[in-house]
Short mmCIF file of C-alpha atoms and ligand atoms in Angstrom, two decimals:
data_model
loop_
_atom_site.label_atom_id
_atom_site.label_comp_id
_atom_site.label_asym_id
_atom_site.label_seq_id
_atom_site.Cartn_x
_atom_site.Cartn_y
_atom_site.Cartn_z
CA MET C 23 1.18 -10.89 -32.56
CA PRO C 24 2.26 -10.26 -28.54
CA THR C 25 4.24 -13.19 -27.15
CA SER C 26 2.52 -14.71 -24.22
CA ASN C 27 4.62 -17.19 -21.83
CA LEU C 28 3.75 -18.50 -18.15
CA CYS C 29 6.59 -17.15 -15.99
CA GLY C 30 6.97 -19.59 -12.76
CA LYS C 31 4.77 -22.21 -11.10
CA PRO C 32 1.54 -21.44 -9.23
CA GLY C 33 2.54 -21.10 -5.49
CA PRO C 34 0.55 -20.03 -2.32
CA ASN C 35 1.03 -16.61 -2.98
CA ASN C 36 -0.90 -17.07 -6.35
CA ASP C 37 -3.61 -18.32 -4.07
CA HIS C 38 -3.44 -15.12 -1.77
CA ILE C 39 -3.91 -12.87 -4.62
CA GLY C 40 -6.52 -15.18 -6.22
CA GLY C 41 -5.22 -16.57 -9.40
CA VAL C 42 -2.50 -16.07 -11.84
CA PRO C 43 -2.35 -12.70 -13.14
CA THR C 44 -1.67 -11.71 -16.36
CA ILE C 45 0.77 -8.45 -17.17
CA HIS C 46 0.35 -6.42 -20.63
CA TYR C 47 3.40 -4.93 -21.47
CA LEU C 48 6.08 -3.82 -23.84
CA ASP C 49 8.47 -6.37 -25.18
CA PHE C 50 11.56 -4.16 -23.68
CA MET C 51 14.03 -6.21 -22.10
CA SER C 52 13.59 -6.48 -18.46
CA ARG C 53 13.00 -2.78 -17.79
CA GLY C 54 10.25 -0.28 -17.14
CA ARG C 55 7.27 0.18 -15.08
CA GLY C 56 5.98 -3.13 -16.03
CA GLN C 57 9.46 -4.57 -14.96
CA ALA C 58 8.88 -3.33 -11.50
CA VAL C 59 5.33 -4.97 -11.59
CA ARG C 60 6.67 -8.18 -12.51
CA LEU C 61 9.94 -8.17 -9.80
CA LEU C 62 7.36 -7.93 -7.36
CA PHE C 63 5.92 -11.21 -8.64
CA GLU C 64 9.09 -12.71 -8.75
CA ASP C 65 10.15 -11.84 -5.35
CA ALA C 66 7.08 -12.95 -3.97
CA GLY C 67 6.93 -16.49 -6.16
CA ILE C 68 3.74 -15.53 -7.82
CA ALA C 69 3.23 -17.12 -11.48
CA TYR C 70 2.13 -14.83 -13.92
CA THR C 71 1.28 -14.79 -17.86
CA ASP C 72 3.58 -12.48 -19.49
CA VAL C 73 2.40 -10.86 -22.40
CA ARG C 74 4.78 -9.06 -24.62
CA TYR C 75 4.12 -6.57 -27.43
CA ALA C 76 6.57 -5.47 -29.76
CA THR C 77 7.02 -1.61 -29.86
CA ASP C 78 5.60 -1.41 -33.58
CA GLU C 79 2.60 -3.63 -33.21
CA TYR C 80 1.84 -1.85 -29.78
CA TYR C 81 1.83 1.36 -31.00
CA THR C 82 -0.18 0.80 -34.39
CA THR C 83 -2.58 -1.62 -33.35
CA TYR C 84 -3.08 -2.85 -29.68
CA LYS C 85 -2.56 0.97 -28.13
CA LYS C 86 -5.34 1.97 -29.63
CA SER C 87 -7.61 -1.28 -29.21
CA LYS C 88 -6.84 -4.10 -26.38
CA ILE C 89 -4.91 -1.81 -24.21
CA ALA C 90 -7.37 1.40 -24.73
CA GLU C 91 -9.97 -1.18 -23.80
CA MET C 92 -8.50 -2.24 -20.86
CA ASN C 93 -7.28 1.05 -19.73
CA PRO C 94 -8.93 4.71 -20.21
CA THR C 95 -5.46 5.94 -20.29
CA ALA C 96 -4.17 3.46 -22.60
CA THR C 97 -0.97 2.82 -21.47
CA ILE C 98 0.83 -0.15 -19.94
CA PRO C 99 1.31 -2.01 -17.81
CA VAL C 100 -2.00 -3.42 -17.45
CA VAL C 101 -2.87 -6.81 -14.98
CA GLU C 102 -5.61 -8.88 -15.61
CA LEU C 103 -6.73 -11.08 -12.69
CA ASN C 104 -9.70 -13.16 -12.18
CA GLY C 105 -12.00 -10.86 -14.29
CA HIS C 106 -10.32 -7.75 -12.64
CA ILE C 107 -8.10 -5.12 -14.52
CA LEU C 108 -5.49 -3.19 -12.63
CA THR C 109 -3.84 -0.16 -14.30
CA GLN C 110 -1.18 2.29 -13.18
CA SER C 111 1.68 0.43 -11.89
CA TYR C 112 2.52 2.25 -8.35
CA PRO C 113 -0.60 1.37 -7.14
CA MET C 114 -0.85 -1.93 -8.33
CA LEU C 115 2.48 -2.54 -6.23
CA ARG C 116 0.59 -0.87 -3.07
CA HIS C 117 -2.41 -3.04 -3.86
CA PHE C 118 -0.52 -6.35 -4.03
CA SER C 119 1.01 -5.55 -1.10
CA ARG C 120 -1.90 -5.16 0.89
CA VAL C 121 -3.82 -8.18 -0.48
CA LEU C 122 -0.58 -10.11 0.59
CA GLY C 123 -0.60 -8.85 4.04
CA GLY C 124 1.60 -5.74 3.90
CA THR C 125 4.50 -7.62 2.95
CA TYR C 126 5.71 -5.10 0.13
CA ASP C 127 5.27 -1.99 2.73
CA GLY C 128 5.78 -0.91 5.95
CA LYS C 129 3.98 -1.70 9.24
CA THR C 130 3.91 1.67 11.18
CA GLU C 131 2.60 5.22 9.98
CA GLU C 132 6.38 6.25 9.61
CA GLU C 133 7.20 3.30 7.74
CA LEU C 134 4.42 3.74 5.46
CA TYR C 135 4.88 7.22 4.54
CA PHE C 136 8.57 6.87 4.21
CA THR C 137 7.92 4.26 1.48
CA ASP C 138 5.98 6.50 0.03
CA VAL C 139 8.02 9.28 -0.05
CA VAL C 140 10.97 7.39 -1.84
CA CYS C 141 8.27 5.87 -4.46
CA ASP C 142 6.80 9.49 -5.57
CA ILE C 143 10.57 10.45 -6.03
CA VAL C 144 11.33 7.53 -8.41
CA ALA C 145 7.83 7.94 -10.18
CA ASP C 146 8.99 11.72 -10.69
CA TRP C 147 12.44 10.36 -11.59
CA ARG C 148 11.46 7.63 -14.19
CA THR C 149 8.89 9.95 -16.16
CA LEU C 150 12.50 12.60 -16.84
CA PHE C 151 14.34 9.49 -17.43
CA VAL C 152 11.86 8.11 -20.11
CA ALA C 153 11.37 11.35 -21.79
CA ALA C 154 15.11 12.03 -22.00
CA PHE C 155 15.71 8.18 -23.01
CA PHE C 156 13.07 8.26 -25.62
CA SER C 157 13.37 11.64 -27.11
CA PRO C 158 13.99 11.82 -30.85
CA ASN C 159 16.72 13.99 -29.45
CA LYS C 160 18.03 11.18 -27.15
CA ASP C 161 21.76 12.09 -28.61
CA THR C 162 21.29 15.46 -26.72
CA ASP C 163 18.64 14.94 -24.36
CA TYR C 164 19.97 11.61 -22.59
CA PRO C 165 23.08 12.92 -21.75
CA LYS C 166 21.89 16.15 -20.48
CA HIS C 167 19.72 14.18 -18.25
CA CYS C 168 22.59 12.10 -16.95
CA SER C 169 24.48 15.33 -15.82
CA THR C 170 21.25 17.18 -14.35
CA ALA C 171 18.18 15.66 -13.09
CA ARG C 172 19.63 12.40 -12.88
CA PRO C 173 22.43 13.43 -10.08
CA ASN C 174 19.96 15.53 -8.68
CA PHE C 175 17.37 12.62 -7.68
CA LEU C 176 20.44 10.27 -6.90
CA LYS C 177 21.49 13.02 -4.16
CA ALA C 178 17.88 13.75 -2.78
CA ILE C 179 16.96 9.94 -2.39
CA SER C 180 20.58 9.29 -0.88
CA GLN C 181 20.03 12.37 1.48
CA HIS C 182 16.52 10.71 2.25
CA LEU C 183 17.99 7.53 3.03
CA GLN C 184 21.23 8.72 5.31
CA GLY C 185 18.80 11.02 6.91
CA SER C 186 16.00 8.67 8.09
CA ASP C 187 16.35 6.71 11.28
CA LEU C 188 13.99 3.74 9.51
CA ALA C 189 16.85 3.90 6.44
CA LYS C 190 20.03 4.19 8.18
CA ARG C 191 19.69 0.79 9.63
CA GLY C 192 19.66 -0.44 5.93
CA PRO C 193 20.20 -2.19 3.69
CA PHE C 194 16.55 -1.01 2.41
CA VAL C 195 14.53 2.01 2.28
CA ILE C 196 12.94 1.19 6.09
CA GLY C 197 15.97 -0.89 7.05
CA GLU C 198 15.58 -4.50 7.14
CA THR C 199 12.28 -4.90 5.44
CA PHE C 200 12.06 -5.22 1.87
CA THR C 201 9.18 -2.65 0.68
CA TYR C 202 7.60 -1.98 -3.14
CA ALA C 203 9.66 0.93 -2.82
CA ASP C 204 12.90 -0.78 -2.95
CA ILE C 205 11.63 -2.63 -6.02
CA VAL C 206 10.76 0.70 -8.31
CA LEU C 207 14.20 2.16 -6.77
CA TYR C 208 15.97 -0.93 -7.83
CA GLN C 209 14.18 -0.74 -11.26
CA VAL C 210 15.13 2.99 -11.87
CA LEU C 211 18.71 2.45 -11.04
CA HIS C 212 18.65 -0.53 -13.28
CA ASP C 213 17.14 1.06 -16.43
CA GLU C 214 19.68 3.94 -16.04
CA GLU C 215 22.08 1.28 -15.63
CA LEU C 216 23.51 2.02 -12.62
CA THR C 217 23.42 -1.45 -11.46
CA ARG C 218 26.14 -2.71 -13.66
CA GLU C 219 29.66 -2.61 -14.36
CA GLY C 220 30.70 -2.60 -10.82
CA ARG C 221 28.28 0.04 -9.79
CA LYS C 222 30.61 2.82 -10.98
CA GLY C 223 27.88 5.20 -11.67
CA LEU C 224 27.09 4.89 -8.15
CA LYS C 225 30.18 5.18 -6.58
CA GLU C 226 29.49 8.46 -5.12
CA TYR C 227 26.22 6.93 -3.58
CA PRO C 228 27.33 4.01 -1.22
CA ARG C 229 23.80 3.85 0.44
CA LEU C 230 22.25 3.28 -3.01
CA VAL C 231 24.83 0.28 -3.58
CA GLU C 232 23.98 -1.09 -0.19
CA LEU C 233 20.31 -0.97 -1.47
CA VAL C 234 21.01 -2.62 -4.98
CA GLU C 235 23.42 -5.55 -3.57
CA GLY C 236 20.29 -6.15 -0.81
CA VAL C 237 17.82 -6.08 -3.87
CA GLU C 238 19.76 -8.56 -5.61
CA LYS C 239 20.48 -10.99 -3.34
CA ARG C 240 16.97 -11.29 -2.25
CA PRO C 241 16.71 -15.36 -2.98
CA ASN C 242 13.78 -14.88 -5.99
CA VAL C 243 15.38 -11.91 -7.28
CA SER C 244 18.79 -13.44 -7.56
CA ALA C 245 17.45 -16.53 -9.04
CA PHE C 246 15.64 -14.24 -11.67
CA LEU C 247 18.48 -12.08 -12.51
CA GLY C 248 20.36 -15.64 -12.88
CA SER C 249 17.72 -17.11 -15.38
CA GLU C 250 16.86 -17.05 -19.05
CA ARG C 251 13.50 -14.75 -18.10
CA TYR C 252 16.25 -11.98 -17.36
CA LEU C 253 16.55 -10.02 -20.56
CA GLY C 254 19.04 -7.12 -19.34
N1 GSH M 307 1.37 6.14 -13.95
C1 GSH M 307 1.47 5.28 -15.15
C2 GSH M 307 2.27 5.53 -16.29
C3 GSH M 307 2.01 4.68 -17.70
C4 GSH M 307 3.33 4.73 -18.69
O1 GSH M 307 3.59 5.94 -19.38
N2 GSH M 307 3.26 3.74 -19.32
C5 GSH M 307 4.32 3.51 -20.42
C6 GSH M 307 5.67 2.63 -20.40
S1 GSH M 307 6.31 2.49 -19.16
C7 GSH M 307 3.58 3.68 -21.69
O2 GSH M 307 2.52 3.29 -21.44
N3 GSH M 307 4.22 3.86 -22.82
C8 GSH M 307 3.67 3.69 -23.97
C9 GSH M 307 2.46 4.66 -24.19
O3 GSH M 307 2.58 5.54 -23.65
O4 GSH M 307 1.33 3.99 -24.73
C10 GSH M 307 1.88 3.58 -14.41
O5 GSH M 307 2.71 3.74 -13.70
O6 GSH M 307 1.50 2.89 -15.10
#
């Protein structure tokens, strides 16, 4: 049976989004696309019900039944809120940002565009990361990914951030304003294990270290990372 836990206490942002969302995701530590959605909830002080599926039960039972009934692509995360079902992690983040009054997005067209650019690069990166990390040939595929695709993404994103007048102000993708692009970028860096061990995997990318530190200093993110809810 999946586990189900209420995380946090409902606050004003639960009222803004219309209730307490239920997120369905794998029981995969504090990692993955679902964790990016949880991180937005954590940062925004949104209480959520966290439904976690063990990998075996997910693939043998729930993917084909409950998840497929809620989501035509039978993938997770899936969020239920007030009788509505939300699918696709990146659109979900944009949706919650809009519902919260644009709190997790840019304001100007230039900022909105640049936020989307960084998110799209991360989406491409995560697809390759997942393919290599969960490959049946992980022993060869993941080290290959770490020496080929991954440095290319790190370089490309660093170059974008260093070359943009918006990003130059730091620490985040569009400067001082924290957006959903920071959440997805932080989460892929975290899942690639580049945020730990003194950020040693990021030493050639100081702008990304600045961003990681900016994210981890957000008061609610910092409290989450120090709590029992953070599973590594
Ligand atoms: N574009 C989708 C991708 C969803 C996706 O591939 N999710 C993975 C987990 S991160 C998944 O469902 N894996 C198990 C499966 O394929 O059933 C999104 O962003 O939500």
